Amino acid sequence: MSGSGRSRWDADVIVVGGGVAGSSAALLLGREGFRVLLVDRATFPRHKTCGEGIMPEGVAILESLGLMDDMLAAGAGLARGLRFRSHDGTWAQADFPPAGGKAACSVVIRRYELDHLLLQRAAALPNVTVREGFTVSEAVYEDGAIRGVTGRATGRLSSPETLRAPLTLAADGMHSKFHNRYGIEKTVLKRQRWGIAGHLRGVDGIEPYIEVFFQEGNEIYAAPLAGDLVLVAILVEKEGMGAFQGHLAEAYHRFLRAAPGLAERIRDSEVLPPVAARGPLGFRVDPIHRPGLLLVGDSAGFLDPITGEGMTLALKSVQAAVPIVRRALETGDASDAALAPYAAERARITHDVYKLTQLMLDVSRYPALANRAVARLSRDTALFQKLLGIVTGTSRYRDLTLRDRLALGLG
Ligand SMILES: Cc1cc2nc3c(=O)[nH]c(=O)nc-3n(C[C@H](O)[C@H](O)[C@H](O)COP(=O)(O)OP(=O)(O)OC[C@H]3O[C@@H](n4cnc5c(N)ncnc54)[C@H](O)[C@@H]3O)c2cc1C
């Protein structure tokens, strides 16, 4: 917003949340010269439950933001593909197909480091202000439009403070303050899964691949960081959460030590705190924009971490939002109609990944199907690479033919 209207605002854009979505939004909008005010209830660096593997398209975006060297210096590991282990002990392995003539890789980095790096990059811009330790409680909702947020210092009984802007980006994650209010409906999916994540030191046989262990009612993910640190996440059906009652870190280690194919490799491992659980994971949100408001990252919806695409989708949805925010600020029109192209763009971005996620969820649900699919992939690297191409952006879901799907189903 320009001219005389500008003085009634604390910023051009308020970003709620300084995770991957919020910090990258602040960085991109800040670089365009907009006055950005980012608030987060946490003080950084902070932990975030995650599988911590950024898929190649997300890596390319972070590289374009100039973060690659910092990520490597902060202990990131590189993975050049995926390895699946089925219930019956069969392994399948494939590298990510090259993209744009370059070898593609996944970057595995602790969220404790990544989110802090991104936030610092944004905060270094003179026109970006970051307020950590500020918890948003509600939006400023006037005449059917969002005009900023109200919140207060996290954990304090200080008086509430109102921050105003013509546009607000809700990047406050799965449990967004904007859900089920202001006409925004959140629907939690029927199949409820939970994630438990931590880090292990002392895992044998680690190679530069993200490993996925299909087990009855859950999958385990092991992703290599630098040194001998490994992120290990468990995705489990709600019914299986009983195994994690009591001391979470102990239950987590016990669970992993009983996992075929992994147990023997982690006999001498130690768990590095924290271990944290998060769920239920899958939900849809509609609409993802209101006058004066866009939801980006997880706050706009999340299906399941099974394809490791959450951060990449967050980065891509922010990239899609930036030109729409720019136009809204330049024209002074942040109406529903002006922001509507964002919903179409996000639907396009998530389409193939959600389809692949659904396919993977079906495979993970039925052990016999997982056995057949992994057996097939162990013999058919081209098919495995076609699947990986969907997450690297080099193939489309529609490239999976009926024959491919039958091959996966029949083994
Ligand atoms: C178990 C598990 C495994 C996963 N594995 C992967 C993986 O391997 N690869 C991948 O790419 N993705 C993975 N994901 C998904 C990924 O973690 C998310 O998609 C990603 O973190 C989304 O980023 P975000 O910025 O939208 O939200 P978040 O990272 O959740 O950030 C939200 C921010 O908002 C702040 N906030 C929240 N409420 C308020 C408030 N009221 N006021 C102020 N601030 C607030 C929080 O403090 C936080 O900093 C996984 C997720 C889970 C749960």
PDB file of C-alpha atoms in Angstrom, residues 143-254:
ATOM      1  CA  ASP A 143     -15.825  -5.419   7.582  1.00  0.00           C
ATOM      2  CA  GLY A 144     -15.241  -9.007   6.473  1.00  0.00           C
ATOM      3  CA  ALA A 145     -11.491  -8.539   5.900  1.00  0.00           C
ATOM      4  CA  ILE A 146      -8.369  -9.444   7.880  1.00  0.00           C
ATOM      5  CA  ARG A 147      -6.434  -6.300   8.787  1.00  0.00           C
ATOM      6  CA  GLY A 148      -3.673  -7.751  10.945  1.00  0.00           C
ATOM      7  CA  VAL A 149      -3.406  -9.703  14.177  1.00  0.00           C
ATOM      8  CA  THR A 150      -3.693  -9.403  17.926  1.00  0.00           C
ATOM      9  CA  GLY A 151      -1.303 -11.172  20.269  1.00  0.00           C
ATOM     10  CA  ARG A 152       0.968 -10.834  23.248  1.00  0.00           C
ATOM     11  CA  ALA A 153       4.414 -11.813  24.495  1.00  0.00           C
ATOM     12  CA  THR A 154       4.513 -15.626  24.698  1.00  0.00           C
ATOM     13  CA  GLY A 155       3.798 -16.996  28.155  1.00  0.00           C
ATOM     14  CA  ARG A 156       3.340 -13.577  29.742  1.00  0.00           C
ATOM     15  CA  LEU A 157       0.261 -11.871  31.053  1.00  0.00           C
ATOM     16  CA  SER A 158       1.154  -8.667  29.234  1.00  0.00           C
ATOM     17  CA  SER A 159      -1.588  -6.627  27.615  1.00  0.00           C
ATOM     18  CA  PRO A 160      -2.584  -7.653  24.108  1.00  0.00           C
ATOM     19  CA  GLU A 161      -1.094  -5.761  21.206  1.00  0.00           C
ATOM     20  CA  THR A 162      -2.632  -5.190  17.806  1.00  0.00           C
ATOM     21  CA  LEU A 163      -0.504  -5.164  14.666  1.00  0.00           C
ATOM     22  CA  ARG A 164      -2.091  -3.925  11.465  1.00  0.00           C
ATOM     23  CA  ALA A 165      -1.358  -4.572   7.796  1.00  0.00           C
ATOM     24  CA  PRO A 166      -3.391  -4.674   4.578  1.00  0.00           C
ATOM     25  CA  LEU A 167      -2.230  -8.265   4.051  1.00  0.00           C
ATOM     26  CA  THR A 168      -1.531 -11.089   6.487  1.00  0.00           C
ATOM     27  CA  LEU A 169       0.132 -14.406   5.672  1.00  0.00           C
ATOM     28  CA  ALA A 170      -0.847 -17.223   8.020  1.00  0.00           C
ATOM     29  CA  ALA A 171       2.250 -19.449   8.149  1.00  0.00           C
ATOM     30  CA  ASP A 172       1.547 -20.758  11.632  1.00  0.00           C
ATOM     31  CA  GLY A 173       1.494 -24.442  10.787  1.00  0.00           C
ATOM     32  CA  MET A 174      -0.887 -27.329  11.383  1.00  0.00           C
ATOM     33  CA  HIS A 175      -2.712 -25.808  14.320  1.00  0.00           C
ATOM     34  CA  SER A 176      -3.208 -22.393  12.779  1.00  0.00           C
ATOM     35  CA  LYS A 177      -5.074 -19.723  14.711  1.00  0.00           C
ATOM     36  CA  PHE A 178      -6.927 -18.985  11.478  1.00  0.00           C
ATOM     37  CA  HIS A 179      -8.568 -22.422  11.229  1.00  0.00           C
ATOM     38  CA  ASN A 180     -12.292 -22.734  11.890  1.00  0.00           C
ATOM     39  CA  ARG A 181     -12.673 -18.958  12.073  1.00  0.00           C
ATOM     40  CA  TYR A 182     -13.194 -16.155   9.595  1.00  0.00           C
ATOM     41  CA  GLY A 183     -15.008 -18.579   7.276  1.00  0.00           C
ATOM     42  CA  ILE A 184     -12.019 -20.960   7.022  1.00  0.00           C
ATOM     43  CA  GLU A 185     -12.936 -24.620   7.591  1.00  0.00           C
ATOM     44  CA  LYS A 186     -10.457 -27.281   8.654  1.00  0.00           C
ATOM     45  CA  THR A 187     -11.413 -30.930   8.099  1.00  0.00           C
ATOM     46  CA  VAL A 188      -9.290 -33.564   9.827  1.00  0.00           C
ATOM     47  CA  LEU A 189      -8.927 -36.682   7.661  1.00  0.00           C
ATOM     48  CA  LYS A 190     -10.501 -39.941   8.854  1.00  0.00           C
ATOM     49  CA  ARG A 191      -7.290 -41.943   8.708  1.00  0.00           C
ATOM     50  CA  GLN A 192      -5.281 -40.364  11.489  1.00  0.00           C
ATOM     51  CA  ARG A 193      -1.536 -40.806  11.575  1.00  0.00           C
ATOM     52  CA  TRP A 194       1.034 -39.466  13.999  1.00  0.00           C
ATOM     53  CA  GLY A 195       4.713 -38.719  13.621  1.00  0.00           C
ATOM     54  CA  ILE A 196       7.444 -39.241  16.202  1.00  0.00           C
ATOM     55  CA  ALA A 197      10.909 -37.944  15.414  1.00  0.00           C
ATOM     56  CA  GLY A 198      14.317 -37.805  17.024  1.00  0.00           C
ATOM     57  CA  HIS A 199      18.014 -38.163  16.241  1.00  0.00           C
ATOM     58  CA  LEU A 200      20.302 -41.132  16.770  1.00  0.00           C
ATOM     59  CA  ARG A 201      24.046 -41.289  16.981  1.00  0.00           C
ATOM     60  CA  GLY A 202      25.868 -44.531  16.261  1.00  0.00           C
ATOM     61  CA  VAL A 203      23.780 -46.109  13.477  1.00  0.00           C
ATOM     62  CA  ASP A 204      25.655 -48.713  11.412  1.00  0.00           C
ATOM     63  CA  GLY A 205      25.588 -48.961   7.631  1.00  0.00           C
ATOM     64  CA  ILE A 206      24.451 -45.423   6.879  1.00  0.00           C
ATOM     65  CA  GLU A 207      24.712 -44.452   3.220  1.00  0.00           C
ATOM     66  CA  PRO A 208      23.618 -41.292   1.388  1.00  0.00           C
ATOM     67  CA  TYR A 209      20.029 -42.503   0.973  1.00  0.00           C
ATOM     68  CA  ILE A 210      16.810 -41.871   2.844  1.00  0.00           C
ATOM     69  CA  GLU A 211      15.673 -45.271   4.062  1.00  0.00           C
ATOM     70  CA  VAL A 212      12.042 -46.218   4.522  1.00  0.00           C
ATOM     71  CA  PHE A 213      11.124 -49.336   6.501  1.00  0.00           C
ATOM     72  CA  PHE A 214       7.559 -50.499   5.836  1.00  0.00           C
ATOM     73  CA  GLN A 215       6.171 -52.232   8.906  1.00  0.00           C
ATOM     74  CA  GLU A 216       2.716 -53.332   9.988  1.00  0.00           C
ATOM     75  CA  GLY A 217       0.810 -50.158  10.934  1.00  0.00           C
ATOM     76  CA  ASN A 218       3.803 -47.815  10.596  1.00  0.00           C
ATOM     77  CA  GLU A 219       6.852 -46.796   8.606  1.00  0.00           C
ATOM     78  CA  ILE A 220      10.269 -45.761   9.857  1.00  0.00           C
ATOM     79  CA  TYR A 221      12.408 -43.160   8.062  1.00  0.00           C
ATOM     80  CA  ALA A 222      16.153 -42.849   8.522  1.00  0.00           C
ATOM     81  CA  ALA A 223      17.845 -39.845   6.936  1.00  0.00           C
ATOM     82  CA  PRO A 224      21.587 -39.135   7.177  1.00  0.00           C
ATOM     83  CA  LEU A 225      22.838 -35.818   8.502  1.00  0.00           C
ATOM     84  CA  ALA A 226      26.521 -34.889   8.547  1.00  0.00           C
ATOM     85  CA  GLY A 227      28.852 -36.733  10.909  1.00  0.00           C
ATOM     86  CA  ASP A 228      27.252 -39.810  12.388  1.00  0.00           C
ATOM     87  CA  LEU A 229      23.905 -38.196  13.160  1.00  0.00           C
ATOM     88  CA  VAL A 230      20.746 -39.758  11.704  1.00  0.00           C
ATOM     89  CA  LEU A 231      17.211 -38.408  11.803  1.00  0.00           C
ATOM     90  CA  VAL A 232      14.827 -41.254  12.534  1.00  0.00           C
ATOM     91  CA  ALA A 233      11.091 -40.615  12.265  1.00  0.00           C
ATOM     92  CA  ILE A 234       8.209 -43.024  12.773  1.00  0.00           C
ATOM     93  CA  LEU A 235       4.841 -42.533  11.094  1.00  0.00           C
ATOM     94  CA  VAL A 236       2.201 -44.536  12.867  1.00  0.00           C
ATOM     95  CA  GLU A 237      -1.560 -45.025  12.752  1.00  0.00           C
ATOM     96  CA  LYS A 238      -3.380 -43.472  15.710  1.00  0.00           C
ATOM     97  CA  GLU A 239      -4.170 -46.959  17.062  1.00  0.00           C
ATOM     98  CA  GLY A 240      -0.427 -47.667  17.298  1.00  0.00           C
ATOM     99  CA  MET A 241       0.332 -44.677  19.533  1.00  0.00           C
ATOM    100  CA  GLY A 242      -0.186 -46.853  22.631  1.00  0.00           C
ATOM    101  CA  ALA A 243       3.369 -48.146  22.116  1.00  0.00           C
ATOM    102  CA  PHE A 244       4.692 -44.663  22.889  1.00  0.00           C
ATOM    103  CA  GLN A 245       3.104 -44.098  26.245  1.00  0.00           C
ATOM    104  CA  GLY A 246       5.319 -43.208  29.184  1.00  0.00           C
ATOM    105  CA  HIS A 247       8.772 -41.752  28.594  1.00  0.00           C
ATOM    106  CA  LEU A 248       8.675 -40.892  24.889  1.00  0.00           C
ATOM    107  CA  ALA A 249      12.410 -41.045  24.121  1.00  0.00           C
ATOM    108  CA  GLU A 250      12.723 -44.465  25.782  1.00  0.00           C
ATOM    109  CA  ALA A 251       9.628 -45.822  24.044  1.00  0.00           C
ATOM    110  CA  TYR A 252      10.926 -44.461  20.722  1.00  0.00           C
ATOM    111  CA  HIS A 253      14.317 -46.154  21.130  1.00  0.00           C
ATOM    112  CA  ARG A 254      12.697 -49.402  22.276  1.00  0.00           C
TER     113      ARG A 254
END
